[in-house]
């Protein structure tokens, strides 16, 4: 559906250099200190501001910490019984001078809270929340268990991004790659130096979209739209993760963003549109069963496998098995060619409200839907022997529109 | 039977049945206090074991020991057990033991309510952990896997573990509310003649504010989880946008309880700190009145700052700014407490027995919690910290270094009073140093992990986080194993040891030190008068 | 410091405690029930 290979080839040096630095840090310790002890390198105005604020705050609280506990430790050394210190008897400030010195720390604290920290904080909040002013484009992000769907409303591009780290690396059966857990099949591509307004929602539970180098983190809430924005200033590949516990594969839904110069971005958009065109035209020809099965296996392994498992056994009760499933066993279509309510086709296209089963009509192409339905009906010991053509899915879609 | 007789019995020591029945039916504040404390100790190890499994899984990248599903169950139940079954009962145990002694009351005002309050805890803890066992027998899919926060709609989607947890939280809530009622009425009605509210020991003041916070916020939590239950099973849509509800409503309700809960766990500790510091500095508490008003101010502020726990859900700018500044405002009364603690030590004549060591360790490490809390309040920086290991480290500085080390301070301070024996000072100090060093070894790396971008609650992580996670796991295991010293020290102290005097510590002041160690079965047969 | 607790005094204190206890308990229940009428 999406060809990211050439992008991978042109990947800027930044991350690779960082990887080297991390290795160096492993070998020599302090070399990679900058990366490992603080925020990663900021690449948006917000991230830069956040890092500056963070550094300022850390300085303030370190000074406070040292000052306060220096006094305490001084007292612990000087005012101990073993050095013969006699206790005094005061239990509160006495006289104007003592009151003055008792109140000074609080005046300082109020100044720190509401001026030194408060003013830059308010400034940053206002900037962070201003998603609309001079926004150049919109990216819609939809969280779903456990993948992200990205939509570009301006150009009609839409795709799902799932983790591409092989299962064997996770189970320690093979060596882990450089970007273990932080790599996806279809990365988001965004132009640099453009203000991108990001709209977030979710189809099931709350997810959180987070790329540390962008300095933004925002929840994707089912049934609501939330927004944030990024303006990436440097081309590169940026990696993040879902940050809100969203079920069993919460740790396995990375975010990968390719930031590229605008001409490259525009070329990518054209390429995506052409690919979508090709996929749509594929819906009009008749597909052989083997073609559908092969394509279906591919779709299944990306979209369905997390819940329904590689063997189709699911993880009941939350995620029902497909092997021997009653729903899969329903007839494909009604005799008049319409979809039957609660049939296999209906469930894949329209999901099941109130469960993790989402409506794939919004996510997959006609070919992909036909392929995966055919695949599910003829795998995991299911031997229904029938198949559905992309053209039939296309017809169902048009019927639903009317 | 008349309550007056139990209190007034002529042969008090012979008045209770022996064996198990004594503990089941006891209405004696000291017996109930002991049961609370033992229960808390047991659950502390249960919760600790869970998190050691988690840390073992996180020792290296990749999935080694468990499936992510089980991992998610462990982290949530660890938190619920530690908060509701370890820390809160420990504080209630302190209150039961010490408040009547401190205010000169013969017992708690409502002794049977007291008994009931305790005996609700074991069934609740069982309910919380039972789904683990049921899953072994193929019933259900294990315990609650949503983290301790129950966030809808994940909790609506979850299995029977969520229902068990909802039920357990209801029972724990009822138990806490009964405990709170008892403490409030005891403090209001049972004080010795001459003990005005402004002469009340600070520990009792801290607990009084805690009790009011529990009463104000637990019904809200109970309401929220009841709504969750009806959303799950009875077709309501409180938290479902498709039915006109709102998932974020749950977060508002939860944290309206959840933020005060932090102070519920900490106020009793803040209350006992001045006692310990004054004792081992041999000097009166500095700023008694300021601390009382500090407690009250923190109590009031704590119920108006809840939304700082979920800045990332997206809120209007004025709301963000309000919640940021109101949260920062808490630093002022908290600084009053720090100021008074250090001023109490200032120019004293200090010795560093185990309770004092823990108190000093508490002040320093809790200081880190307070200061990192101040930066977390900032919305812009919070966008980076939130949901990351930075937050995990922050609240463990608050709740382990603040809460649990505070409780350990109290245990070492009062053990001689409770048992009549001195504990082993050598073991106590060893326990302290092991705890402090391994605690920091566990949690300092987590600050850096969070800054580098590691989200919390993930069973597996990218390779760049490997070293710090390995260090953290080593620290956690040392920390966990060191706690066996604590249990062993308590056990041997109960069994025997050098005899403790009534005033077990040289500089100790207050009514509780006037009674023998251990105190007679019925405290204050004769009424003390505070001058 | 030697005066004994008198039975009347104790009974009075406990009665006051029970009244206050019930009042708080009912307040808790009211708060709980009120919660269900929260609308977003």
PDB file of N, CA, C and O in Angstrom, chain A residues 26 36 39 53-54 57 79-81 85 87-88 91 106 113-114 121 145 170 172 177 180 206 210 212 217 219 226 241 243-245 247-248 250, chain B residues 62-64 68 72 146 151 157 251 282-283 285 287 312-313 325 328 331 336 347-350 378 383-387 455 457 460 463 467 506:
ATOM      1  N   UNK A  26      28.122   3.523  25.463  1.00  0.00           N
ATOM      2  CA  UNK A  26      28.210   2.220  26.098  1.00  0.00           C
ATOM      3  C   UNK A  26      29.659   1.894  26.410  1.00  0.00           C
ATOM      4  O   UNK A  26      29.994   1.359  27.462  1.00  0.00           O
ATOM      5  N   UNK A  36      21.722  10.721  26.798  1.00  0.00           N
ATOM      6  CA  UNK A  36      21.167   9.764  27.744  1.00  0.00           C
ATOM      7  C   UNK A  36      20.641  10.381  29.032  1.00  0.00           C
ATOM      8  O   UNK A  36      19.853   9.771  29.724  1.00  0.00           O
ATOM      9  N   UNK A  39      16.497  15.288  27.638  1.00  0.00           N
ATOM     10  CA  UNK A  39      15.632  15.093  26.489  1.00  0.00           C
ATOM     11  C   UNK A  39      16.475  14.841  25.237  1.00  0.00           C
ATOM     12  O   UNK A  39      17.565  15.389  25.108  1.00  0.00           O
ATOM     13  N   UNK A  53      12.974  25.293  29.063  1.00  0.00           N
ATOM     14  CA  UNK A  53      12.246  25.400  30.327  1.00  0.00           C
ATOM     15  C   UNK A  53      12.698  24.312  31.286  1.00  0.00           C
ATOM     16  O   UNK A  53      12.981  24.555  32.461  1.00  0.00           O
ATOM     17  N   UNK A  54      12.798  23.104  30.754  1.00  0.00           N
ATOM     18  CA  UNK A  54      13.209  21.972  31.591  1.00  0.00           C
ATOM     19  C   UNK A  54      14.590  22.224  32.192  1.00  0.00           C
ATOM     20  O   UNK A  54      14.793  22.031  33.388  1.00  0.00           O
ATOM     21  N   UNK A  57      14.347  24.841  34.883  1.00  0.00           N
ATOM     22  CA  UNK A  57      13.707  24.314  36.092  1.00  0.00           C
ATOM     23  C   UNK A  57      14.643  23.390  36.850  1.00  0.00           C
ATOM     24  O   UNK A  57      14.699  23.399  38.074  1.00  0.00           O
ATOM     25  N   UNK A  79      25.134  20.410  65.260  1.00  0.00           N
ATOM     26  CA  UNK A  79      24.216  20.388  66.396  1.00  0.00           C
ATOM     27  C   UNK A  79      23.909  18.975  66.835  1.00  0.00           C
ATOM     28  O   UNK A  79      22.765  18.576  66.893  1.00  0.00           O
ATOM     29  N   UNK A  80      24.955  18.199  67.101  1.00  0.00           N
ATOM     30  CA  UNK A  80      24.676  16.830  67.548  1.00  0.00           C
ATOM     31  C   UNK A  80      25.165  16.645  68.957  1.00  0.00           C
ATOM     32  O   UNK A  80      26.037  17.340  69.449  1.00  0.00           O
ATOM     33  N   UNK A  81      24.556  15.670  69.587  1.00  0.00           N
ATOM     34  CA  UNK A  81      24.861  15.444  70.990  1.00  0.00           C
ATOM     35  C   UNK A  81      26.316  15.014  71.161  1.00  0.00           C
ATOM     36  O   UNK A  81      26.988  15.391  72.102  1.00  0.00           O
ATOM     37  N   UNK A  85      26.687  19.547  71.708  1.00  0.00           N
ATOM     38  CA  UNK A  85      25.840  20.712  71.495  1.00  0.00           C
ATOM     39  C   UNK A  85      24.641  20.686  72.435  1.00  0.00           C
ATOM     40  O   UNK A  85      23.944  19.685  72.541  1.00  0.00           O
ATOM     41  N   UNK A  87      20.918  21.699  73.431  1.00  0.00           N
ATOM     42  CA  UNK A  87      19.742  22.146  72.667  1.00  0.00           C
ATOM     43  C   UNK A  87      19.249  23.497  73.153  1.00  0.00           C
ATOM     44  O   UNK A  87      19.221  23.753  74.358  1.00  0.00           O
ATOM     45  N   UNK A  88      18.842  24.342  72.209  1.00  0.00           N
ATOM     46  CA  UNK A  88      18.162  25.577  72.589  1.00  0.00           C
ATOM     47  C   UNK A  88      16.678  25.268  72.724  1.00  0.00           C
ATOM     48  O   UNK A  88      16.232  24.163  72.405  1.00  0.00           O
ATOM     49  N   UNK A  91      10.712  27.536  69.831  1.00  0.00           N
ATOM     50  CA  UNK A  91       9.764  26.702  69.094  1.00  0.00           C
ATOM     51  C   UNK A  91       9.040  27.521  68.039  1.00  0.00           C
ATOM     52  O   UNK A  91       7.971  27.162  67.580  1.00  0.00           O
ATOM     53  N   UNK A 106       9.871  31.971  51.842  1.00  0.00           N
ATOM     54  CA  UNK A 106       8.571  31.831  51.174  1.00  0.00           C
ATOM     55  C   UNK A 106       8.384  32.900  50.105  1.00  0.00           C
ATOM     56  O   UNK A 106       7.775  32.648  49.078  1.00  0.00           O
ATOM     57  N   UNK A 113       7.954  30.243  41.935  1.00  0.00           N
ATOM     58  CA  UNK A 113       6.751  29.573  41.416  1.00  0.00           C
ATOM     59  C   UNK A 113       6.087  30.386  40.320  1.00  0.00           C
ATOM     60  O   UNK A 113       5.802  29.890  39.241  1.00  0.00           O
ATOM     61  N   UNK A 114       5.787  31.639  40.661  1.00  0.00           N
ATOM     62  CA  UNK A 114       4.842  32.360  39.808  1.00  0.00           C
ATOM     63  C   UNK A 114       5.518  33.334  38.855  1.00  0.00           C
ATOM     64  O   UNK A 114       4.886  33.835  37.948  1.00  0.00           O
ATOM     65  N   UNK A 121       6.401  29.374  31.571  1.00  0.00           N
ATOM     66  CA  UNK A 121       5.459  28.266  31.414  1.00  0.00           C
ATOM     67  C   UNK A 121       4.203  28.736  30.690  1.00  0.00           C
ATOM     68  O   UNK A 121       3.744  28.083  29.748  1.00  0.00           O
ATOM     69  N   UNK A 145      -6.161  -0.231  18.693  1.00  0.00           N
ATOM     70  CA  UNK A 145      -5.371  -1.295  19.303  1.00  0.00           C
ATOM     71  C   UNK A 145      -4.741  -2.154  18.224  1.00  0.00           C
ATOM     72  O   UNK A 145      -5.462  -2.854  17.531  1.00  0.00           O
ATOM     73  N   UNK A 170      11.481 -10.009  19.517  1.00  0.00           N
ATOM     74  CA  UNK A 170      10.868  -9.746  20.812  1.00  0.00           C
ATOM     75  C   UNK A 170      11.037 -10.946  21.737  1.00  0.00           C
ATOM     76  O   UNK A 170      11.302 -10.796  22.919  1.00  0.00           O
ATOM     77  N   UNK A 172      13.393 -12.935  21.723  1.00  0.00           N
ATOM     78  CA  UNK A 172      14.827 -13.194  21.862  1.00  0.00           C
ATOM     79  C   UNK A 172      15.316 -14.362  21.025  1.00  0.00           C
ATOM     80  O   UNK A 172      16.369 -14.934  21.304  1.00  0.00           O
ATOM     81  N   UNK A 177      17.360  -5.592  16.248  1.00  0.00           N
ATOM     82  CA  UNK A 177      17.860  -4.587  15.311  1.00  0.00           C
ATOM     83  C   UNK A 177      18.113  -3.259  15.987  1.00  0.00           C
ATOM     84  O   UNK A 177      17.749  -3.043  17.149  1.00  0.00           O
ATOM     85  N   UNK A 180      14.939  -1.540  17.326  1.00  0.00           N
ATOM     86  CA  UNK A 180      14.058  -2.508  17.974  1.00  0.00           C
ATOM     87  C   UNK A 180      12.841  -1.822  18.605  1.00  0.00           C
ATOM     88  O   UNK A 180      13.000  -0.887  19.403  1.00  0.00           O
ATOM     89  N   UNK A 206      -8.163   4.864  24.989  1.00  0.00           N
ATOM     90  CA  UNK A 206      -7.339   6.064  24.900  1.00  0.00           C
ATOM     91  C   UNK A 206      -5.899   5.676  24.574  1.00  0.00           C
ATOM     92  O   UNK A 206      -5.333   4.783  25.203  1.00  0.00           O
ATOM     93  N   UNK A 210       3.076  10.259  20.862  1.00  0.00           N
ATOM     94  CA  UNK A 210       4.231  10.925  21.466  1.00  0.00           C
ATOM     95  C   UNK A 210       5.486  10.687  20.650  1.00  0.00           C
ATOM     96  O   UNK A 210       5.870   9.546  20.412  1.00  0.00           O
ATOM     97  N   UNK A 212       9.195  12.103  21.322  1.00  0.00           N
ATOM     98  CA  UNK A 212       9.935  12.956  22.261  1.00  0.00           C
ATOM     99  C   UNK A 212      10.638  14.136  21.605  1.00  0.00           C
ATOM    100  O   UNK A 212      10.641  15.230  22.153  1.00  0.00           O
ATOM    101  N   UNK A 217       2.879  15.738  23.252  1.00  0.00           N
ATOM    102  CA  UNK A 217       2.284  14.462  23.628  1.00  0.00           C
ATOM    103  C   UNK A 217       0.810  14.753  23.823  1.00  0.00           C
ATOM    104  O   UNK A 217       0.447  15.655  24.578  1.00  0.00           O
ATOM    105  N   UNK A 219      -3.310  12.979  23.959  1.00  0.00           N
ATOM    106  CA  UNK A 219      -4.122  11.765  24.004  1.00  0.00           C
ATOM    107  C   UNK A 219      -5.034  11.673  22.791  1.00  0.00           C
ATOM    108  O   UNK A 219      -5.547  12.682  22.306  1.00  0.00           O
ATOM    109  N   UNK A 226      -8.907  15.621  19.520  1.00  0.00           N
ATOM    110  CA  UNK A 226      -7.978  16.489  20.236  1.00  0.00           C
ATOM    111  C   UNK A 226      -6.966  16.978  19.230  1.00  0.00           C
ATOM    112  O   UNK A 226      -6.811  16.383  18.166  1.00  0.00           O
ATOM    113  N   UNK A 241       6.480   6.543  20.738  1.00  0.00           N
ATOM    114  CA  UNK A 241       5.651   5.399  21.089  1.00  0.00           C
ATOM    115  C   UNK A 241       4.316   5.874  21.619  1.00  0.00           C
ATOM    116  O   UNK A 241       4.182   7.012  22.048  1.00  0.00           O
ATOM    117  N   UNK A 243       1.927   6.334  24.534  1.00  0.00           N
ATOM    118  CA  UNK A 243       2.338   6.586  25.913  1.00  0.00           C
ATOM    119  C   UNK A 243       1.234   6.304  26.924  1.00  0.00           C
ATOM    120  O   UNK A 243       1.453   6.452  28.112  1.00  0.00           O
ATOM    121  N   UNK A 244       0.033   5.930  26.474  1.00  0.00           N
ATOM    122  CA  UNK A 244      -1.035   5.649  27.441  1.00  0.00           C
ATOM    123  C   UNK A 244      -1.361   4.163  27.399  1.00  0.00           C
ATOM    124  O   UNK A 244      -1.601   3.619  26.304  1.00  0.00           O
ATOM    125  N   UNK A 245      -1.341   3.530  28.550  1.00  0.00           N
ATOM    126  CA  UNK A 245      -1.625   2.095  28.608  1.00  0.00           C
ATOM    127  C   UNK A 245      -2.929   1.801  27.871  1.00  0.00           C
ATOM    128  O   UNK A 245      -3.982   2.329  28.205  1.00  0.00           O
ATOM    129  N   UNK A 247      -3.802  -1.554  26.628  1.00  0.00           N
ATOM    130  CA  UNK A 247      -4.052  -2.980  26.465  1.00  0.00           C
ATOM    131  C   UNK A 247      -2.762  -3.728  26.264  1.00  0.00           C
ATOM    132  O   UNK A 247      -1.677  -3.196  26.503  1.00  0.00           O
ATOM    133  N   UNK A 248      -2.894  -4.968  25.784  1.00  0.00           N
ATOM    134  CA  UNK A 248      -1.745  -5.868  25.879  1.00  0.00           C
ATOM    135  C   UNK A 248      -0.560  -5.434  25.031  1.00  0.00           C
ATOM    136  O   UNK A 248       0.576  -5.595  25.431  1.00  0.00           O
ATOM    137  N   UNK A 250       0.355  -2.407  24.213  1.00  0.00           N
ATOM    138  CA  UNK A 250       0.653  -0.993  24.424  1.00  0.00           C
ATOM    139  C   UNK A 250       2.126  -0.687  24.143  1.00  0.00           C
ATOM    140  O   UNK A 250       2.456   0.353  23.579  1.00  0.00           O
TER     141      UNK A 250
ATOM    142  N   UNK B  62      13.292  -7.212  25.325  1.00  0.00           N
ATOM    143  CA  UNK B  62      12.743  -8.497  24.895  1.00  0.00           C
ATOM    144  C   UNK B  62      11.813  -9.024  25.965  1.00  0.00           C
ATOM    145  O   UNK B  62      11.817  -8.557  27.108  1.00  0.00           O
ATOM    146  N   UNK B  63      10.950  -9.964  25.581  1.00  0.00           N
ATOM    147  CA  UNK B  63      10.042 -10.564  26.553  1.00  0.00           C
ATOM    148  C   UNK B  63      10.670 -11.860  27.058  1.00  0.00           C
ATOM    149  O   UNK B  63      10.897 -12.779  26.279  1.00  0.00           O
ATOM    150  N   UNK B  64      10.995 -11.897  28.343  1.00  0.00           N
ATOM    151  CA  UNK B  64      11.648 -13.088  28.884  1.00  0.00           C
ATOM    152  C   UNK B  64      10.707 -13.960  29.695  1.00  0.00           C
ATOM    153  O   UNK B  64      10.647 -15.157  29.504  1.00  0.00           O
ATOM    154  N   UNK B  68       2.729  -9.778  27.850  1.00  0.00           N
ATOM    155  CA  UNK B  68       2.354  -8.400  28.192  1.00  0.00           C
ATOM    156  C   UNK B  68       1.066  -8.329  29.025  1.00  0.00           C
ATOM    157  O   UNK B  68       0.945  -7.483  29.905  1.00  0.00           O
ATOM    158  N   UNK B  72       0.803  -6.274  32.517  1.00  0.00           N
ATOM    159  CA  UNK B  72      -0.140  -5.193  32.804  1.00  0.00           C
ATOM    160  C   UNK B  72      -0.920  -5.442  34.084  1.00  0.00           C
ATOM    161  O   UNK B  72      -1.266  -4.520  34.801  1.00  0.00           O
ATOM    162  N   UNK B 146      -5.468  -2.652  33.796  1.00  0.00           N
ATOM    163  CA  UNK B 146      -5.584  -1.284  33.297  1.00  0.00           C
ATOM    164  C   UNK B 146      -4.652  -0.329  34.025  1.00  0.00           C
ATOM    165  O   UNK B 146      -4.745   0.877  33.844  1.00  0.00           O
ATOM    166  N   UNK B 151      -8.634   3.548  33.954  1.00  0.00           N
ATOM    167  CA  UNK B 151      -9.128   4.437  32.917  1.00  0.00           C
ATOM    168  C   UNK B 151     -10.111   3.745  31.974  1.00  0.00           C
ATOM    169  O   UNK B 151      -9.829   2.714  31.387  1.00  0.00           O
ATOM    170  N   UNK B 157     -13.486  -2.430  28.604  1.00  0.00           N
ATOM    171  CA  UNK B 157     -13.148  -3.553  27.729  1.00  0.00           C
ATOM    172  C   UNK B 157     -12.611  -4.752  28.517  1.00  0.00           C
ATOM    173  O   UNK B 157     -12.712  -5.883  28.067  1.00  0.00           O
ATOM    174  N   UNK B 251     -11.617  10.285  34.190  1.00  0.00           N
ATOM    175  CA  UNK B 251     -10.335  10.764  34.713  1.00  0.00           C
ATOM    176  C   UNK B 251     -10.549  11.899  35.705  1.00  0.00           C
ATOM    177  O   UNK B 251      -9.862  11.986  36.726  1.00  0.00           O
ATOM    178  N   UNK B 282      16.041  16.707  70.768  1.00  0.00           N
ATOM    179  CA  UNK B 282      15.889  17.117  72.169  1.00  0.00           C
ATOM    180  C   UNK B 282      15.490  18.585  72.275  1.00  0.00           C
ATOM    181  O   UNK B 282      16.063  19.365  73.018  1.00  0.00           O
ATOM    182  N   UNK B 283      14.488  18.939  71.506  1.00  0.00           N
ATOM    183  CA  UNK B 283      14.136  20.336  71.338  1.00  0.00           C
ATOM    184  C   UNK B 283      12.658  20.373  70.988  1.00  0.00           C
ATOM    185  O   UNK B 283      12.162  19.469  70.342  1.00  0.00           O
ATOM    186  N   UNK B 285       9.124  21.060  69.080  1.00  0.00           N
ATOM    187  CA  UNK B 285       8.761  21.195  67.673  1.00  0.00           C
ATOM    188  C   UNK B 285       8.748  22.659  67.287  1.00  0.00           C
ATOM    189  O   UNK B 285       8.215  23.495  68.015  1.00  0.00           O
ATOM    190  N   UNK B 287       7.426  25.706  65.139  1.00  0.00           N
ATOM    191  CA  UNK B 287       6.305  26.149  64.313  1.00  0.00           C
ATOM    192  C   UNK B 287       5.096  25.224  64.353  1.00  0.00           C
ATOM    193  O   UNK B 287       4.559  24.861  63.298  1.00  0.00           O
ATOM    194  N   UNK B 312      -2.284  15.995  29.343  1.00  0.00           N
ATOM    195  CA  UNK B 312      -2.164  15.644  27.927  1.00  0.00           C
ATOM    196  C   UNK B 312      -3.504  15.292  27.274  1.00  0.00           C
ATOM    197  O   UNK B 312      -3.525  15.026  26.083  1.00  0.00           O
ATOM    198  N   UNK B 313      -4.620  15.256  28.035  1.00  0.00           N
ATOM    199  CA  UNK B 313      -5.885  14.951  27.357  1.00  0.00           C
ATOM    200  C   UNK B 313      -6.342  16.115  26.484  1.00  0.00           C
ATOM    201  O   UNK B 313      -7.209  15.948  25.641  1.00  0.00           O
ATOM    202  N   UNK B 325      -1.054  26.687  38.138  1.00  0.00           N
ATOM    203  CA  UNK B 325      -0.723  27.592  39.240  1.00  0.00           C
ATOM    204  C   UNK B 325      -1.262  27.094  40.571  1.00  0.00           C
ATOM    205  O   UNK B 325      -0.621  27.257  41.598  1.00  0.00           O
ATOM    206  N   UNK B 328       1.216  24.573  41.697  1.00  0.00           N
ATOM    207  CA  UNK B 328       2.441  25.192  42.203  1.00  0.00           C
ATOM    208  C   UNK B 328       2.222  25.792  43.582  1.00  0.00           C
ATOM    209  O   UNK B 328       3.131  25.822  44.409  1.00  0.00           O
ATOM    210  N   UNK B 331       3.282  24.140  46.775  1.00  0.00           N
ATOM    211  CA  UNK B 331       4.669  24.171  47.234  1.00  0.00           C
ATOM    212  C   UNK B 331       4.825  25.083  48.451  1.00  0.00           C
ATOM    213  O   UNK B 331       5.742  24.881  49.235  1.00  0.00           O
ATOM    214  N   UNK B 336       6.509  25.219  54.093  1.00  0.00           N
ATOM    215  CA  UNK B 336       6.364  25.518  55.518  1.00  0.00           C
ATOM    216  C   UNK B 336       6.760  24.290  56.335  1.00  0.00           C
ATOM    217  O   UNK B 336       7.504  24.386  57.313  1.00  0.00           O
ATOM    218  N   UNK B 347      20.050  23.707  65.847  1.00  0.00           N
ATOM    219  CA  UNK B 347      20.542  23.988  67.195  1.00  0.00           C
ATOM    220  C   UNK B 347      19.952  23.062  68.239  1.00  0.00           C
ATOM    221  O   UNK B 347      19.742  23.448  69.388  1.00  0.00           O
ATOM    222  N   UNK B 348      19.652  21.842  67.824  1.00  0.00           N
ATOM    223  CA  UNK B 348      19.230  20.852  68.798  1.00  0.00           C
ATOM    224  C   UNK B 348      20.448  20.116  69.330  1.00  0.00           C
ATOM    225  O   UNK B 348      21.587  20.576  69.188  1.00  0.00           O
ATOM    226  N   UNK B 349      20.188  18.959  69.918  1.00  0.00           N
ATOM    227  CA  UNK B 349      21.286  18.111  70.372  1.00  0.00           C
ATOM    228  C   UNK B 349      20.996  16.741  69.785  1.00  0.00           C
ATOM    229  O   UNK B 349      20.435  15.869  70.433  1.00  0.00           O
ATOM    230  N   UNK B 350      21.379  16.571  68.517  1.00  0.00           N
ATOM    231  CA  UNK B 350      20.860  15.437  67.752  1.00  0.00           C
ATOM    232  C   UNK B 350      21.615  14.147  68.007  1.00  0.00           C
ATOM    233  O   UNK B 350      22.832  14.144  68.165  1.00  0.00           O
ATOM    234  N   UNK B 378       4.334  22.198  35.593  1.00  0.00           N
ATOM    235  CA  UNK B 378       4.398  23.055  34.415  1.00  0.00           C
ATOM    236  C   UNK B 378       3.892  22.308  33.187  1.00  0.00           C
ATOM    237  O   UNK B 378       4.445  21.295  32.774  1.00  0.00           O
ATOM    238  N   UNK B 383       4.333  17.976  29.136  1.00  0.00           N
ATOM    239  CA  UNK B 383       4.074  17.258  27.886  1.00  0.00           C
ATOM    240  C   UNK B 383       5.177  16.245  27.632  1.00  0.00           C
ATOM    241  O   UNK B 383       4.936  15.198  27.027  1.00  0.00           O
ATOM    242  N   UNK B 384       6.389  16.532  28.072  1.00  0.00           N
ATOM    243  CA  UNK B 384       7.461  15.555  27.924  1.00  0.00           C
ATOM    244  C   UNK B 384       7.466  14.535  29.059  1.00  0.00           C
ATOM    245  O   UNK B 384       7.694  13.355  28.843  1.00  0.00           O
ATOM    246  N   UNK B 385       7.262  15.004  30.298  1.00  0.00           N
ATOM    247  CA  UNK B 385       7.378  14.095  31.443  1.00  0.00           C
ATOM    248  C   UNK B 385       6.224  13.098  31.509  1.00  0.00           C
ATOM    249  O   UNK B 385       6.383  11.977  31.972  1.00  0.00           O
ATOM    250  N   UNK B 386       5.045  13.567  31.094  1.00  0.00           N
ATOM    251  CA  UNK B 386       3.831  12.817  31.381  1.00  0.00           C
ATOM    252  C   UNK B 386       3.870  11.419  30.771  1.00  0.00           C
ATOM    253  O   UNK B 386       4.418  11.219  29.704  1.00  0.00           O
ATOM    254  N   UNK B 387       3.259  10.438  31.471  1.00  0.00           N
ATOM    255  CA  UNK B 387       3.215   9.060  30.987  1.00  0.00           C
ATOM    256  C   UNK B 387       4.609   8.474  30.789  1.00  0.00           C
ATOM    257  O   UNK B 387       4.759   7.488  30.091  1.00  0.00           O
ATOM    258  N   UNK B 455       8.231   5.438  27.773  1.00  0.00           N
ATOM    259  CA  UNK B 455       6.902   5.513  28.377  1.00  0.00           C
ATOM    260  C   UNK B 455       6.798   4.534  29.541  1.00  0.00           C
ATOM    261  O   UNK B 455       7.511   3.538  29.587  1.00  0.00           O
ATOM    262  N   UNK B 457       4.677   1.730  31.899  1.00  0.00           N
ATOM    263  CA  UNK B 457       3.746   0.614  31.677  1.00  0.00           C
ATOM    264  C   UNK B 457       3.992  -0.123  30.371  1.00  0.00           C
ATOM    265  O   UNK B 457       3.048  -0.607  29.742  1.00  0.00           O
ATOM    266  N   UNK B 460       8.325  -4.063  27.387  1.00  0.00           N
ATOM    267  CA  UNK B 460       9.533  -4.237  26.599  1.00  0.00           C
ATOM    268  C   UNK B 460       9.907  -2.851  26.074  1.00  0.00           C
ATOM    269  O   UNK B 460       9.043  -2.002  25.923  1.00  0.00           O
ATOM    270  N   UNK B 463      16.297  -0.390  22.599  1.00  0.00           N
ATOM    271  CA  UNK B 463      17.622  -0.739  23.112  1.00  0.00           C
ATOM    272  C   UNK B 463      18.297   0.410  23.853  1.00  0.00           C
ATOM    273  O   UNK B 463      19.106   0.177  24.740  1.00  0.00           O
ATOM    274  N   UNK B 467      20.540   0.011  29.531  1.00  0.00           N
ATOM    275  CA  UNK B 467      21.462   0.072  30.673  1.00  0.00           C
ATOM    276  C   UNK B 467      20.749   0.539  31.938  1.00  0.00           C
ATOM    277  O   UNK B 467      20.881  -0.056  33.007  1.00  0.00           O
ATOM    278  N   UNK B 506      15.108   9.306  74.969  1.00  0.00           N
ATOM    279  CA  UNK B 506      15.516  10.318  75.934  1.00  0.00           C
ATOM    280  C   UNK B 506      14.727  11.609  75.784  1.00  0.00           C
ATOM    281  O   UNK B 506      14.216  12.160  76.733  1.00  0.00           O
TER     282      UNK B 506
END
